[in-house]
GROMACS .gro file of C-alpha atoms in nm:
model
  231
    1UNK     CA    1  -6.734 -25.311  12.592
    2UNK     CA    2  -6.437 -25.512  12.526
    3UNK     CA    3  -6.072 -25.467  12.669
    4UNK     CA    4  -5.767 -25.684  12.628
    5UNK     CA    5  -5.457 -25.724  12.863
    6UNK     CA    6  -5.198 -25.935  12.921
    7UNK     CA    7  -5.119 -26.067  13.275
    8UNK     CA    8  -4.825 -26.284  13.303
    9UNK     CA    9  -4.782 -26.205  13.677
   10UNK     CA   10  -5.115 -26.172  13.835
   11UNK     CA   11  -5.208 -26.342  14.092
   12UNK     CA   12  -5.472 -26.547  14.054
   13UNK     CA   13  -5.740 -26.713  14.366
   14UNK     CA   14  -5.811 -27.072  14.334
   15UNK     CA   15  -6.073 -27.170  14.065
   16UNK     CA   16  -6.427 -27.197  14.217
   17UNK     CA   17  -6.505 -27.589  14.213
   18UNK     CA   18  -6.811 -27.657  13.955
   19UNK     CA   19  -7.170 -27.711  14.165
   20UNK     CA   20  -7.409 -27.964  14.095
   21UNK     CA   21  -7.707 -27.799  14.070
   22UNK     CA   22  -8.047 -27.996  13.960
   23UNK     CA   23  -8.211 -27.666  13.929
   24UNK     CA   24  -8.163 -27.527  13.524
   25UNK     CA   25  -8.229 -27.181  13.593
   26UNK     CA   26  -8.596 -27.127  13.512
   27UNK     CA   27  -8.563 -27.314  13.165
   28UNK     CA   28  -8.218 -27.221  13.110
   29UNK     CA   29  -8.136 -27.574  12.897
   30UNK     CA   30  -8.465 -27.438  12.644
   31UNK     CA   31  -8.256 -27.084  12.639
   32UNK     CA   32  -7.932 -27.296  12.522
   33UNK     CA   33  -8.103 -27.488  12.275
   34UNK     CA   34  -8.324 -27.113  12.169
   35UNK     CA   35  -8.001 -26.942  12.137
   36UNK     CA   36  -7.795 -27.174  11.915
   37UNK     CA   37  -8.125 -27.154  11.626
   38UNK     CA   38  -8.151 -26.787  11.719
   39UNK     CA   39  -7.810 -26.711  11.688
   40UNK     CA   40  -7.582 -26.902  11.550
   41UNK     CA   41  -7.283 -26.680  11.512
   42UNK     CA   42  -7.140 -26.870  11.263
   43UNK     CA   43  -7.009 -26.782  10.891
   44UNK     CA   44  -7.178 -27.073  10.739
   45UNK     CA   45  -7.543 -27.183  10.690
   46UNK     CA   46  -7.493 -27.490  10.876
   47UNK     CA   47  -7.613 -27.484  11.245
   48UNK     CA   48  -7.463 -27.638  11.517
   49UNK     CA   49  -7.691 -27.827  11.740
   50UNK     CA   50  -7.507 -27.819  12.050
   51UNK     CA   51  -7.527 -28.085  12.303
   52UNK     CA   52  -7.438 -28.020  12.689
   53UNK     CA   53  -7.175 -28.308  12.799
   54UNK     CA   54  -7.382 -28.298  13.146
   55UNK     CA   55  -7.628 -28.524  12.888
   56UNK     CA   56  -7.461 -28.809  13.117
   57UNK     CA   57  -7.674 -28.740  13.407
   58UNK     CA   58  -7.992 -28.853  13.198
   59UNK     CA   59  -8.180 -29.163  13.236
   60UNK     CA   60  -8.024 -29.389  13.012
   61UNK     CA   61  -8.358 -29.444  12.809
   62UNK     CA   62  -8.298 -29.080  12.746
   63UNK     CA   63  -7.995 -29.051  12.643
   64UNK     CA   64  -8.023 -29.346  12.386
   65UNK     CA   65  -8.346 -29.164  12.265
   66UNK     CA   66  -8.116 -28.795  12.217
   67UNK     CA   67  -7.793 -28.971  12.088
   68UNK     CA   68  -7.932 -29.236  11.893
   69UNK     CA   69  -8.269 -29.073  11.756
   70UNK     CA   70  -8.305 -28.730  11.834
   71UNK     CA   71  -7.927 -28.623  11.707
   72UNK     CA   72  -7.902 -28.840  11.430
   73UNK     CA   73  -8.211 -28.768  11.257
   74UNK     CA   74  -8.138 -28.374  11.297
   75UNK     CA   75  -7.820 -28.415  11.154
   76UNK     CA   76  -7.857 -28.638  10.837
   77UNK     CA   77  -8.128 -28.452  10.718
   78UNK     CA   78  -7.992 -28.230  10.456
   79UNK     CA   79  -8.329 -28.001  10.508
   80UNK     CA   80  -8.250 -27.954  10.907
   81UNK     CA   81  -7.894 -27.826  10.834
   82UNK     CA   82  -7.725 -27.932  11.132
   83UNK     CA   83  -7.445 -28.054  11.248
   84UNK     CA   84  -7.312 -28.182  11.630
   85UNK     CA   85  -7.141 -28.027  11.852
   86UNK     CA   86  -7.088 -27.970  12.247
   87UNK     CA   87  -7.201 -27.713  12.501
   88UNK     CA   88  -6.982 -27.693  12.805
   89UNK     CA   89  -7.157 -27.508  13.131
   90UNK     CA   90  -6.977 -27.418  13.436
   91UNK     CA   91  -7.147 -27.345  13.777
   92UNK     CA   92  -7.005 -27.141  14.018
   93UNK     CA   93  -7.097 -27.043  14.353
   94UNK     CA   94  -6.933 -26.742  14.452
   95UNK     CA   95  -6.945 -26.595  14.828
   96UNK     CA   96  -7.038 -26.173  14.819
   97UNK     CA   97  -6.743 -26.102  15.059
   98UNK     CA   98  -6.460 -26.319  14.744
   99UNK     CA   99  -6.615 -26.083  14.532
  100UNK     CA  100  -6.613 -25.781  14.730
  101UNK     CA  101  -6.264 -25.848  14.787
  102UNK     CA  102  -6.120 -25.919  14.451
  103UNK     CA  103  -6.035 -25.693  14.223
  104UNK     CA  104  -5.786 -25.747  13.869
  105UNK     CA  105  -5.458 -25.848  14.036
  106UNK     CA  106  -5.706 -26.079  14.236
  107UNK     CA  107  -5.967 -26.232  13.995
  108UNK     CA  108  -6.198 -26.527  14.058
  109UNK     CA  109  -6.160 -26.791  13.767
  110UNK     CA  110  -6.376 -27.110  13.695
  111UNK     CA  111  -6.244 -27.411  13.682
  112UNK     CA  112  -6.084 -27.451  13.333
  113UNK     CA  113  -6.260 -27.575  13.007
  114UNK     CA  114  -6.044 -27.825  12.776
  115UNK     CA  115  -6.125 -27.772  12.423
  116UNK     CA  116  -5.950 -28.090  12.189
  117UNK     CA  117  -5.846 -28.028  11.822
  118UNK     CA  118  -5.748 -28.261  11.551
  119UNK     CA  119  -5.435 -28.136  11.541
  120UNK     CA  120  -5.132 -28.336  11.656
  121UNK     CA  121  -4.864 -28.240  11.841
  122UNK     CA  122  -4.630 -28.552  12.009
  123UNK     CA  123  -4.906 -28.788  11.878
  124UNK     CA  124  -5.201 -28.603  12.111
  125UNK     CA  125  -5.470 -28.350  12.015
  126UNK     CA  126  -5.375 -27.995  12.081
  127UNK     CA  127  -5.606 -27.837  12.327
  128UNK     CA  128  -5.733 -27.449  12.380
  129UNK     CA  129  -5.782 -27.419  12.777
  130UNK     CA  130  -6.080 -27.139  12.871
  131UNK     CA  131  -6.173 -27.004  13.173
  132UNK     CA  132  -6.428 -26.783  13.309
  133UNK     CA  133  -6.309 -26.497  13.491
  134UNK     CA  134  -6.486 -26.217  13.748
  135UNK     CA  135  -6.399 -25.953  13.947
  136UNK     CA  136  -6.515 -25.592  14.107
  137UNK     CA  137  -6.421 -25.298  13.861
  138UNK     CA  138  -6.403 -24.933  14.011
  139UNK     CA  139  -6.543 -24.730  13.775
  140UNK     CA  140  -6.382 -24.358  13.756
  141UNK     CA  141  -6.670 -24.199  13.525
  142UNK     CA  142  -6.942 -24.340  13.665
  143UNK     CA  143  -6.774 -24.318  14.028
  144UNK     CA  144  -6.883 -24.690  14.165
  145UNK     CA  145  -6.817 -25.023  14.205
  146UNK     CA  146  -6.910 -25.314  13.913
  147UNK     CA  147  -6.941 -25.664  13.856
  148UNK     CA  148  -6.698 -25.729  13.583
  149UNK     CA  149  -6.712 -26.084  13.377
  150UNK     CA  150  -6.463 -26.204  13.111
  151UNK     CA  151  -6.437 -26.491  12.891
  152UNK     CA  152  -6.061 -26.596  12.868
  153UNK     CA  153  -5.821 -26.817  12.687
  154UNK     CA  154  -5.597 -26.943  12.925
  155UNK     CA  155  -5.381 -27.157  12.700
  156UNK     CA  156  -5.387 -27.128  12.309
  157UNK     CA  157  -5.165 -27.331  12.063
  158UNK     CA  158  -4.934 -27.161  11.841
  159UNK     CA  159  -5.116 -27.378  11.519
  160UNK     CA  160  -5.424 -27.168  11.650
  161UNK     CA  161  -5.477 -26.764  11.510
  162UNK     CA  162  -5.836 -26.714  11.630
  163UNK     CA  163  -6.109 -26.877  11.805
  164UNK     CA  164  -6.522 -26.779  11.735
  165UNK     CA  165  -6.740 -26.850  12.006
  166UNK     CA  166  -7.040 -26.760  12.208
  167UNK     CA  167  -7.034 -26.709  12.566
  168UNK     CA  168  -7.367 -26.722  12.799
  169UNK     CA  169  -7.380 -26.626  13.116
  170UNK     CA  170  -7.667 -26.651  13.380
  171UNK     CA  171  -7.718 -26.527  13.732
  172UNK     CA  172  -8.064 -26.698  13.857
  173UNK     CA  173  -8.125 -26.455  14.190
  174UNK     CA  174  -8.085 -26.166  13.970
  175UNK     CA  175  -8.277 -26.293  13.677
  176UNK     CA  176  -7.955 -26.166  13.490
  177UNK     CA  177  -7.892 -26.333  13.156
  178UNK     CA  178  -7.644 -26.219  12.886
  179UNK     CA  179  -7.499 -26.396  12.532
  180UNK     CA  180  -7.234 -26.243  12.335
  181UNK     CA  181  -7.074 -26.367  12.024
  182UNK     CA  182  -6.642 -26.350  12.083
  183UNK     CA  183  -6.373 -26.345  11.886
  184UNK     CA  184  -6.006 -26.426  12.088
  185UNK     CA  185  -5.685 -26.495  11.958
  186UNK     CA  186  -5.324 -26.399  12.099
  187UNK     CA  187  -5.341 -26.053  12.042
  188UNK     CA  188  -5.671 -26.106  12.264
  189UNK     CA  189  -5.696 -26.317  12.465
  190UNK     CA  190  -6.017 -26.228  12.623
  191UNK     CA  191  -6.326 -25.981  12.643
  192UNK     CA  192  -6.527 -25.911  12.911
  193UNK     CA  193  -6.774 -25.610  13.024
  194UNK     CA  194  -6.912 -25.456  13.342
  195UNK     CA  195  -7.243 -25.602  13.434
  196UNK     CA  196  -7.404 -25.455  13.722
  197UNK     CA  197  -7.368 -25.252  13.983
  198UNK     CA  198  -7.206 -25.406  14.270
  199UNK     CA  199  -7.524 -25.283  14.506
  200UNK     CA  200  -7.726 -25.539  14.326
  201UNK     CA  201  -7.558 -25.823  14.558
  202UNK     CA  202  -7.494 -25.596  14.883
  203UNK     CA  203  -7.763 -25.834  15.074
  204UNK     CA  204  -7.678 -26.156  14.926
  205UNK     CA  205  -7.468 -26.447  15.077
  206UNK     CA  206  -7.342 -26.554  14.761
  207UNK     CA  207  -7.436 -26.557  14.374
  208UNK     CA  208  -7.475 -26.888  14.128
  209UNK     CA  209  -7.326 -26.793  13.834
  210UNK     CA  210  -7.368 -27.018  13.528
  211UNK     CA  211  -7.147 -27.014  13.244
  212UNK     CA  212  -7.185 -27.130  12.858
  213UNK     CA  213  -6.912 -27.198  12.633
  214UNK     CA  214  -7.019 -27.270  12.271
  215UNK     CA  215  -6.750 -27.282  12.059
  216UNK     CA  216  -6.870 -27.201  11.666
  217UNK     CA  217  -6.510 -27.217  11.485
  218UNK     CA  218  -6.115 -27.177  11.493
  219UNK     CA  219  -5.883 -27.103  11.255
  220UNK     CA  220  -5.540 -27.199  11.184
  221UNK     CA  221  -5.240 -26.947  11.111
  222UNK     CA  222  -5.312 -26.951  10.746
  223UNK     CA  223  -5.673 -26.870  10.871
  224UNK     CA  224  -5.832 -27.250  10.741
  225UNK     CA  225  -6.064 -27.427  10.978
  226UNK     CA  226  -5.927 -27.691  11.234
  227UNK     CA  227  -6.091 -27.982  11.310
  228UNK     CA  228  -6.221 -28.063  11.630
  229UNK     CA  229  -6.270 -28.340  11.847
  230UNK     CA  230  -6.671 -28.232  11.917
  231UNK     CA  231  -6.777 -28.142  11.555
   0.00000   0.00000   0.00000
């Protein structure tokens, strides 16, 4: 299910700082890496490998080994097909009694997600801002309360018509996991579906909600690719 609105006036909670978390969600880095060869959700042949900027945190013997092995001999092999670019996760820790509480006019947003293109504008790359977005949905067929998530563009340059990406989102207590590939642009700016039933967290002090961003392509107004800073 996917709805679009726009929302000039709502009022909006303060964004849920990002949690360091060592724990990857039962493998949840192997699930990244799985979903980018499984689905790429891209027009062309050429695969993305995606990289998570949280790649800082490694041991530095790591890190050299990934950036300066691992990456480049992926990459400049014509028979891999790959090329580089970024994977941006955002953890959230979310108290049951915010969520119980909010509702459309009172969402709960992540902290935002800076996106750079190589596209000028006063001498500095134009940037698409995203956000993650949740709140409880009343739902008048099936007569209950939902956990409703959205992927959202909270700032989008005029140069930009539409942005292609894939969103993944995972909730470890409720062994939840979801990936969806997203089209948004300014006719629609975001798209979002009911989860679960609201029940599901009834006993639960709060909820860790991870969030993916993996951004496959965007298009100009004259619907040509832009450039990016990560690819």
């Amino acid at each position: 299910q996917q709805q679009q609105h726009s929302h000039p006036h709502q009022q909006q909670q303060q964004p849920q700082p990002p949690q360091n978390d060592d724990d990857d969600g039962d493998g949840y880095m192997q699930r990244l890496f799985d979903n980018l060869v499984l689905h790429n959700g891209t027009s062309k042949k050429l695969k993305v490998l995606y990289l998570n900027q949280e790649c800082d945190v490694l041991l530095p013997e790591l890190k050299q080994l990934i950036f300066h092995k691992l990456v480049p001999y992926l990459t400049q092999q014509t028979r891999f097909n790959f090329k580089k670019g970024y994977n941006k996760v955002l953890s959230m820790k979310l108290a049951s009694n915010a969520i119980h509480s909010s509702s459309f006019n009172k969402s709960i947003y992540s902290q935002p997600y800076k996106y750079q293109l190589l596209y000028l504008k006063n001498n500095r790359p134009q940037e698409i801002v995203f956000h993650f977005r949740c709140y409880k949905k009343y739902d008048e067929k099936q007569q209950k309360y939902s956990f409703k998530a959205c992927f959202e563009i909270k700032d989008l340059p005029k140069c930009v018509s539409k942005v292609k990406l894939i969103g993944g989102l995972l909730i470890p207590q409720l062994s939840f996991e979801k990936w969806d590939v997203l089209t948004l642009s300014h006719a629609k700016l975001y798209s979002g579906a009911s989860l679960f039933d609201m029940v599901k967290i009834k006993n639960l002090e709060f909820i860790v909600v991870k969030v993916a961003f993996q951004i496959k392509e965007v298009f100009d107004t004259e619907h040509k690719l832009i450039p990016t800073i990560d690819l």
